[in-house]
Amino acid sequence: MTKNSFKLCLAQQLSFHGEVEENKKHCAETVRIAASKGTDLVVFPELTLSGYHAEKEVLFQLAEPAQKNTPGIQFFRNLSEKTGIAIVVSFPERNEDHIYITTAFIDEPAGQLDFYRKSKLWGAEKEIFSPGPKSYNPIPTRFGRIGILLCYDMEFPEPARELAKKGTDLILCPSVWSKMAKLRWDIQLPCRALDNQCYVAGVNTVSDNACGSTQWIDPFGKVLQKASIHQEELIYGHFDKNILENARSEIPYLKEMDF
């Protein structure tokens, strides 16, 4: 049975490039704080485990397979089990000679582990990573149907719309979004929420030219919570199924997807 309402923590935090153990400690402290606030789900930025700006050779060295018993995934499975909180965390995934920017949805109390590979690579990412398949499917969870899009994935209407067509209630967007592109961040996230009648959580990092501004947006496209530009910050969002249904009733976009 899915929950009609739940609380999310959107963790706008800095990652230490190439310092996996330090990043694990930082995440564990964030989850501890979120648990004390009655949070059900914590979402971290893109490549939180390794840091986004680590060197190519370092990323290859740190990359792990998308499997439940690798050191990184096992750490977050244990953390999820200990706190009862579901965790969304991004890491470099190794698969033979390829590495991907991958996000794990980890909900150990529910016995759930799912992965999503970033499908759209931005700029220099193409020199390091391989793109994942252009296949966008929501994850059935105890919180409803959740879609994951990583950073540049969110800049295109089609992936979010494909998720909406498949009944997605919430899109999570772990990111490392630059200051130069902040205007697009501020426009596109609310647009994806409104167009697709779903909640959107855009979770960005800070420093290294990232624009922060992590935000929680309702299905009317209204930004309900927004973090600062420069500082680490935890913001909290409340998912309410009633608001989701009201938006879909008042603005019937999802009934007009026949083109």
mmCIF file of C-alpha atoms in Angstrom:
data_model
loop_
_atom_site.group_PDB
_atom_site.id
_atom_site.type_symbol
_atom_site.label_atom_id
_atom_site.label_comp_id
_atom_site.label_asym_id
_atom_site.label_seq_id
_atom_site.Cartn_x
_atom_site.Cartn_y
_atom_site.Cartn_z
ATOM 1 C CA MET A 1 0.000 0.000 0.000
ATOM 2 C CA THR A 2 1.446 3.356 -1.013
ATOM 3 C CA LYS A 3 1.561 6.370 1.272
ATOM 4 C CA ASN A 4 -0.734 9.295 0.448
ATOM 5 C CA SER A 5 1.659 11.708 2.126
ATOM 6 C CA PHE A 6 5.292 11.629 3.135
ATOM 7 C CA LYS A 7 8.225 13.909 3.921
ATOM 8 C CA LEU A 8 11.351 14.313 1.813
ATOM 9 C CA CYS A 9 14.724 15.810 2.652
ATOM 10 C CA LEU A 10 16.470 17.434 -0.321
ATOM 11 C CA ALA A 11 20.144 17.494 0.625
ATOM 12 C CA GLN A 12 21.969 20.394 -1.012
ATOM 13 C CA GLN A 13 25.460 19.426 0.010
ATOM 14 C CA LEU A 14 29.046 19.517 -1.169
ATOM 15 C CA SER A 15 30.913 16.385 -2.202
ATOM 16 C CA PHE A 16 34.653 15.962 -1.744
ATOM 17 C CA HIS A 17 36.078 14.983 -5.127
ATOM 18 C CA GLY A 18 37.535 11.480 -5.045
ATOM 19 C CA GLU A 19 37.031 11.173 -1.272
ATOM 20 C CA VAL A 20 34.427 8.415 -1.021
ATOM 21 C CA GLU A 21 34.827 7.745 2.702
ATOM 22 C CA GLU A 22 34.446 11.441 3.532
ATOM 23 C CA ASN A 23 31.362 11.623 1.328
ATOM 24 C CA LYS A 24 29.863 8.588 3.052
ATOM 25 C CA LYS A 25 30.351 10.240 6.447
ATOM 26 C CA HIS A 26 28.767 13.446 5.195
ATOM 27 C CA CYS A 27 25.767 11.545 3.829
ATOM 28 C CA ALA A 28 25.390 9.530 7.032
ATOM 29 C CA GLU A 29 25.235 12.731 9.076
ATOM 30 C CA THR A 30 22.631 14.166 6.699
ATOM 31 C CA VAL A 31 20.490 11.033 6.975
ATOM 32 C CA ARG A 32 20.807 11.152 10.781
ATOM 33 C CA ILE A 33 19.550 14.749 10.811
ATOM 34 C CA ALA A 34 16.750 13.927 8.376
ATOM 35 C CA ALA A 35 15.665 10.964 10.508
ATOM 36 C CA SER A 36 15.416 13.226 13.547
ATOM 37 C CA LYS A 37 12.989 15.404 11.543
ATOM 38 C CA GLY A 38 10.677 12.505 10.722
ATOM 39 C CA THR A 39 11.776 12.246 7.099
ATOM 40 C CA ASP A 40 10.788 9.288 4.916
ATOM 41 C CA LEU A 41 13.043 9.835 1.881
ATOM 42 C CA VAL A 42 16.417 11.590 1.418
ATOM 43 C CA VAL A 43 17.678 12.692 -2.004
ATOM 44 C CA PHE A 44 21.325 13.594 -2.652
ATOM 45 C CA PRO A 45 22.867 15.476 -5.634
ATOM 46 C CA GLU A 46 24.461 13.934 -8.708
ATOM 47 C CA LEU A 47 27.617 11.835 -8.148
ATOM 48 C CA THR A 48 27.511 12.486 -4.420
ATOM 49 C CA LEU A 49 29.515 9.386 -3.621
ATOM 50 C CA SER A 50 32.563 10.257 -5.756
ATOM 51 C CA GLY A 51 32.228 13.976 -6.351
ATOM 52 C CA TYR A 52 31.365 15.292 -9.815
ATOM 53 C CA HIS A 53 34.673 16.994 -10.615
ATOM 54 C CA ALA A 54 37.019 14.120 -9.812
ATOM 55 C CA GLU A 55 39.562 13.319 -12.534
ATOM 56 C CA LYS A 56 38.676 10.737 -15.182
ATOM 57 C CA GLU A 57 41.178 8.203 -13.863
ATOM 58 C CA VAL A 58 39.887 8.654 -10.329
ATOM 59 C CA LEU A 59 36.283 8.153 -11.402
ATOM 60 C CA PHE A 60 37.215 4.919 -13.187
ATOM 61 C CA GLN A 61 39.031 3.760 -10.077
ATOM 62 C CA LEU A 62 36.120 4.581 -7.777
ATOM 63 C CA ALA A 63 33.350 3.258 -10.011
ATOM 64 C CA GLU A 64 31.468 0.187 -8.761
ATOM 65 C CA PRO A 65 28.995 -2.195 -10.390
ATOM 66 C CA ALA A 66 25.307 -1.537 -9.787
ATOM 67 C CA GLN A 67 24.930 -4.440 -7.377
ATOM 68 C CA LYS A 68 23.537 -4.721 -3.883
ATOM 69 C CA ASN A 69 26.741 -5.917 -2.203
ATOM 70 C CA THR A 70 29.302 -3.438 -3.542
ATOM 71 C CA PRO A 71 30.866 -1.293 -0.783
ATOM 72 C CA GLY A 72 29.042 1.914 -1.684
ATOM 73 C CA ILE A 73 25.586 0.396 -2.128
ATOM 74 C CA GLN A 74 25.994 -1.809 0.940
ATOM 75 C CA PHE A 75 26.863 1.254 3.016
ATOM 76 C CA PHE A 76 23.641 3.009 2.044
ATOM 77 C CA ARG A 77 21.587 -0.166 2.408
ATOM 78 C CA ASN A 78 22.820 -0.434 5.994
ATOM 79 C CA LEU A 79 22.080 3.246 6.554
ATOM 80 C CA SER A 80 18.566 2.835 5.148
ATOM 81 C CA GLU A 81 17.920 -0.202 7.322
ATOM 82 C CA LYS A 82 19.215 1.500 10.466
ATOM 83 C CA THR A 83 17.153 4.677 10.029
ATOM 84 C CA GLY A 84 14.087 3.334 8.198
ATOM 85 C CA ILE A 85 14.592 6.012 5.533
ATOM 86 C CA ALA A 86 14.697 5.486 1.765
ATOM 87 C CA ILE A 87 17.785 7.013 0.114
ATOM 88 C CA VAL A 88 18.450 8.234 -3.419
ATOM 89 C CA VAL A 89 22.187 8.494 -4.082
ATOM 90 C CA SER A 90 24.217 8.907 -7.278
ATOM 91 C CA PHE A 91 27.550 7.221 -8.006
ATOM 92 C CA PRO A 92 29.862 6.279 -10.916
ATOM 93 C CA GLU A 93 28.847 2.801 -12.076
ATOM 94 C CA ARG A 94 31.345 0.463 -13.735
ATOM 95 C CA ASN A 95 30.128 -2.082 -16.273
ATOM 96 C CA GLU A 96 33.000 -3.806 -18.096
ATOM 97 C CA ASP A 97 34.893 -0.993 -19.895
ATOM 98 C CA HIS A 98 32.139 1.592 -19.467
ATOM 99 C CA ILE A 99 31.187 3.855 -16.602
ATOM 100 C CA TYR A 100 27.809 5.511 -16.181
ATOM 101 C CA ILE A 101 26.386 8.258 -14.009
ATOM 102 C CA THR A 102 23.952 6.136 -12.070
ATOM 103 C CA THR A 103 21.490 6.749 -9.279
ATOM 104 C CA ALA A 104 20.296 4.146 -6.806
ATOM 105 C CA PHE A 105 16.911 4.127 -5.103
ATOM 106 C CA ILE A 106 17.538 2.273 -1.850
ATOM 107 C CA ASP A 107 14.700 1.379 0.522
ATOM 108 C CA GLU A 108 16.007 -1.405 2.724
ATOM 109 C CA PRO A 109 12.920 -1.546 5.012
ATOM 110 C CA ALA A 110 10.870 -2.351 1.895
ATOM 111 C CA GLY A 111 13.549 -4.646 0.458
ATOM 112 C CA GLN A 112 13.887 -2.426 -2.612
ATOM 113 C CA LEU A 113 16.904 -1.515 -4.736
ATOM 114 C CA ASP A 114 16.601 0.073 -8.197
ATOM 115 C CA PHE A 115 19.036 1.848 -10.508
ATOM 116 C CA TYR A 116 18.767 4.521 -13.186
ATOM 117 C CA ARG A 117 21.543 5.481 -15.630
ATOM 118 C CA LYS A 118 21.752 9.054 -16.892
ATOM 119 C CA SER A 119 20.759 9.076 -20.567
ATOM 120 C CA LYS A 120 21.752 12.605 -21.653
ATOM 121 C CA LEU A 121 25.378 13.591 -21.123
ATOM 122 C CA TRP A 122 26.438 17.229 -20.925
ATOM 123 C CA GLY A 123 29.687 18.578 -22.343
ATOM 124 C CA ALA A 124 32.822 16.903 -21.018
ATOM 125 C CA GLU A 125 30.774 14.115 -19.439
ATOM 126 C CA LYS A 126 30.829 12.493 -22.885
ATOM 127 C CA GLU A 127 34.606 12.089 -22.609
ATOM 128 C CA ILE A 128 34.288 10.039 -19.418
ATOM 129 C CA PHE A 129 30.884 8.373 -19.228
ATOM 130 C CA SER A 130 28.651 6.314 -21.471
ATOM 131 C CA PRO A 131 24.982 7.298 -21.819
ATOM 132 C CA GLY A 132 22.324 5.061 -20.358
ATOM 133 C CA PRO A 133 19.366 3.854 -22.419
ATOM 134 C CA LYS A 134 16.712 6.378 -23.390
ATOM 135 C CA SER A 135 14.156 4.424 -21.405
ATOM 136 C CA TYR A 136 12.158 6.246 -18.757
ATOM 137 C CA ASN A 137 10.132 4.143 -16.369
ATOM 138 C CA PRO A 138 8.803 5.081 -12.939
ATOM 139 C CA ILE A 139 9.843 2.975 -9.974
ATOM 140 C CA PRO A 140 6.884 1.531 -8.029
ATOM 141 C CA THR A 141 7.629 2.314 -4.374
ATOM 142 C CA ARG A 142 5.808 2.553 -1.062
ATOM 143 C CA PHE A 143 5.671 6.298 -1.786
ATOM 144 C CA GLY A 144 3.983 5.917 -5.164
ATOM 145 C CA ARG A 145 5.484 5.874 -8.643
ATOM 146 C CA ILE A 146 8.790 7.764 -8.657
ATOM 147 C CA GLY A 147 10.761 8.799 -11.717
ATOM 148 C CA ILE A 148 14.450 9.707 -11.675
ATOM 149 C CA LEU A 149 16.074 12.057 -14.182
ATOM 150 C CA LEU A 150 19.667 13.189 -13.764
ATOM 151 C CA CYS A 151 20.558 16.835 -14.371
ATOM 152 C CA TYR A 152 20.728 17.283 -18.187
ATOM 153 C CA ASP A 153 17.978 14.652 -18.621
ATOM 154 C CA MET A 154 15.613 17.233 -17.162
ATOM 155 C CA GLU A 155 16.351 19.822 -19.861
ATOM 156 C CA PHE A 156 14.292 17.913 -22.417
ATOM 157 C CA PRO A 157 10.479 17.682 -22.218
ATOM 158 C CA GLU A 158 10.287 14.130 -23.564
ATOM 159 C CA PRO A 159 11.792 12.088 -20.674
ATOM 160 C CA ALA A 160 9.541 13.765 -18.099
ATOM 161 C CA ARG A 161 6.518 13.378 -20.363
ATOM 162 C CA GLU A 162 7.303 9.701 -20.876
ATOM 163 C CA LEU A 163 7.337 9.286 -17.104
ATOM 164 C CA ALA A 164 4.038 11.170 -16.829
ATOM 165 C CA LYS A 165 2.425 8.895 -19.402
ATOM 166 C CA LYS A 166 3.364 5.962 -17.182
ATOM 167 C CA GLY A 167 1.696 7.393 -14.103
ATOM 168 C CA THR A 168 4.609 9.072 -12.317
ATOM 169 C CA ASP A 169 3.669 11.071 -9.212
ATOM 170 C CA LEU A 170 7.099 12.487 -8.361
ATOM 171 C CA ILE A 171 10.241 13.186 -10.398
ATOM 172 C CA LEU A 172 13.565 13.376 -8.578
ATOM 173 C CA CYS A 173 16.382 15.248 -10.297
ATOM 174 C CA PRO A 174 19.811 14.867 -8.625
ATOM 175 C CA SER A 175 22.078 17.407 -10.305
ATOM 176 C CA VAL A 176 25.309 19.340 -10.545
ATOM 177 C CA TRP A 177 23.882 22.451 -12.226
ATOM 178 C CA SER A 178 26.111 25.407 -13.046
ATOM 179 C CA LYS A 179 25.671 29.080 -12.200
ATOM 180 C CA MET A 180 25.791 29.893 -15.914
ATOM 181 C CA ALA A 181 22.707 27.711 -16.480
ATOM 182 C CA LYS A 182 20.777 28.839 -13.389
ATOM 183 C CA LEU A 183 18.061 30.545 -15.441
ATOM 184 C CA ARG A 184 17.307 27.231 -17.161
ATOM 185 C CA TRP A 185 17.171 25.475 -13.773
ATOM 186 C CA ASP A 186 14.680 27.999 -12.472
ATOM 187 C CA ILE A 187 12.498 27.743 -15.587
ATOM 188 C CA GLN A 188 12.630 24.084 -16.491
ATOM 189 C CA LEU A 189 11.966 22.443 -13.129
ATOM 190 C CA PRO A 190 8.644 24.242 -12.522
ATOM 191 C CA CYS A 191 7.699 23.651 -16.172
ATOM 192 C CA ARG A 192 8.271 19.904 -15.842
ATOM 193 C CA ALA A 193 6.112 19.843 -12.708
ATOM 194 C CA LEU A 194 3.265 21.833 -14.260
ATOM 195 C CA ASP A 195 3.317 20.200 -17.683
ATOM 196 C CA ASN A 196 3.319 16.706 -16.225
ATOM 197 C CA GLN A 197 1.131 17.324 -13.165
ATOM 198 C CA CYS A 198 3.598 15.837 -10.699
ATOM 199 C CA TYR A 199 5.835 16.919 -7.857
ATOM 200 C CA VAL A 200 9.452 17.705 -8.775
ATOM 201 C CA ALA A 201 12.498 17.701 -6.500
ATOM 202 C CA GLY A 202 15.575 19.340 -8.044
ATOM 203 C CA VAL A 203 18.553 18.580 -5.786
ATOM 204 C CA ASN A 204 21.725 20.490 -6.625
ATOM 205 C CA THR A 205 25.142 20.825 -5.044
ATOM 206 C CA VAL A 206 27.138 23.981 -4.163
ATOM 207 C CA SER A 207 30.664 25.300 -4.808
ATOM 208 C CA ASP A 208 32.741 24.542 -7.935
ATOM 209 C CA ASN A 209 30.497 26.874 -9.948
ATOM 210 C CA ALA A 210 27.255 25.051 -9.018
ATOM 211 C CA CYS A 211 24.240 27.302 -8.538
ATOM 212 C CA GLY A 212 22.624 25.609 -5.537
ATOM 213 C CA SER A 213 18.952 26.597 -5.513
ATOM 214 C CA THR A 214 17.677 23.122 -4.683
ATOM 215 C CA GLN A 215 13.895 23.267 -4.924
ATOM 216 C CA TRP A 216 10.661 21.466 -4.150
ATOM 217 C CA ILE A 217 7.831 22.110 -6.617
ATOM 218 C CA ASP A 218 4.182 21.088 -6.533
ATOM 219 C CA PRO A 219 2.061 19.823 -9.482
ATOM 220 C CA PHE A 220 0.768 23.362 -10.106
ATOM 221 C CA GLY A 221 4.363 24.421 -10.874
ATOM 222 C CA LYS A 222 4.674 26.406 -7.641
ATOM 223 C CA VAL A 223 8.086 26.428 -5.954
ATOM 224 C CA LEU A 224 7.271 25.606 -2.335
ATOM 225 C CA GLN A 225 10.806 25.424 -0.953
ATOM 226 C CA LYS A 226 14.080 26.740 -2.346
ATOM 227 C CA ALA A 227 17.594 26.585 -0.953
ATOM 228 C CA SER A 228 20.301 29.224 -1.088
ATOM 229 C CA ILE A 229 22.730 29.696 -3.954
ATOM 230 C CA HIS A 230 26.009 29.291 -2.072
ATOM 231 C CA GLN A 231 25.502 27.296 1.131
ATOM 232 C CA GLU A 232 24.897 23.695 2.066
ATOM 233 C CA GLU A 233 21.309 23.386 3.180
ATOM 234 C CA LEU A 234 18.674 20.756 3.883
ATOM 235 C CA ILE A 235 15.193 21.628 2.731
ATOM 236 C CA TYR A 236 12.103 19.546 3.353
ATOM 237 C CA GLY A 237 9.180 18.841 1.076
ATOM 238 C CA HIS A 238 5.802 17.348 1.843
ATOM 239 C CA PHE A 239 4.215 15.119 -0.798
ATOM 240 C CA ASP A 240 0.414 15.220 -0.641
ATOM 241 C CA LYS A 241 -1.593 12.935 -2.919
ATOM 242 C CA ASN A 242 -4.673 15.141 -2.512
ATOM 243 C CA ILE A 243 -2.846 18.152 -3.979
ATOM 244 C CA LEU A 244 -1.633 15.976 -6.836
ATOM 245 C CA GLU A 245 -5.205 14.893 -7.626
ATOM 246 C CA ASN A 246 -6.515 18.450 -7.316
ATOM 247 C CA ALA A 247 -3.950 19.712 -9.821
ATOM 248 C CA ARG A 248 -4.840 16.979 -12.281
ATOM 249 C CA SER A 249 -8.525 17.787 -11.887
ATOM 250 C CA GLU A 250 -8.168 21.568 -12.258
ATOM 251 C CA ILE A 251 -5.628 21.490 -15.109
ATOM 252 C CA PRO A 252 -6.366 18.433 -17.276
ATOM 253 C CA TYR A 253 -3.085 18.287 -19.197
ATOM 254 C CA LEU A 254 -2.715 14.536 -18.684
ATOM 255 C CA LYS A 255 -6.054 13.937 -20.396
ATOM 256 C CA GLU A 256 -4.842 15.732 -23.531
ATOM 257 C CA MET A 257 -1.681 13.714 -24.252
ATOM 258 C CA ASP A 258 -2.997 12.350 -27.576
ATOM 259 C CA PHE A 259 -0.437 14.087 -29.808
#
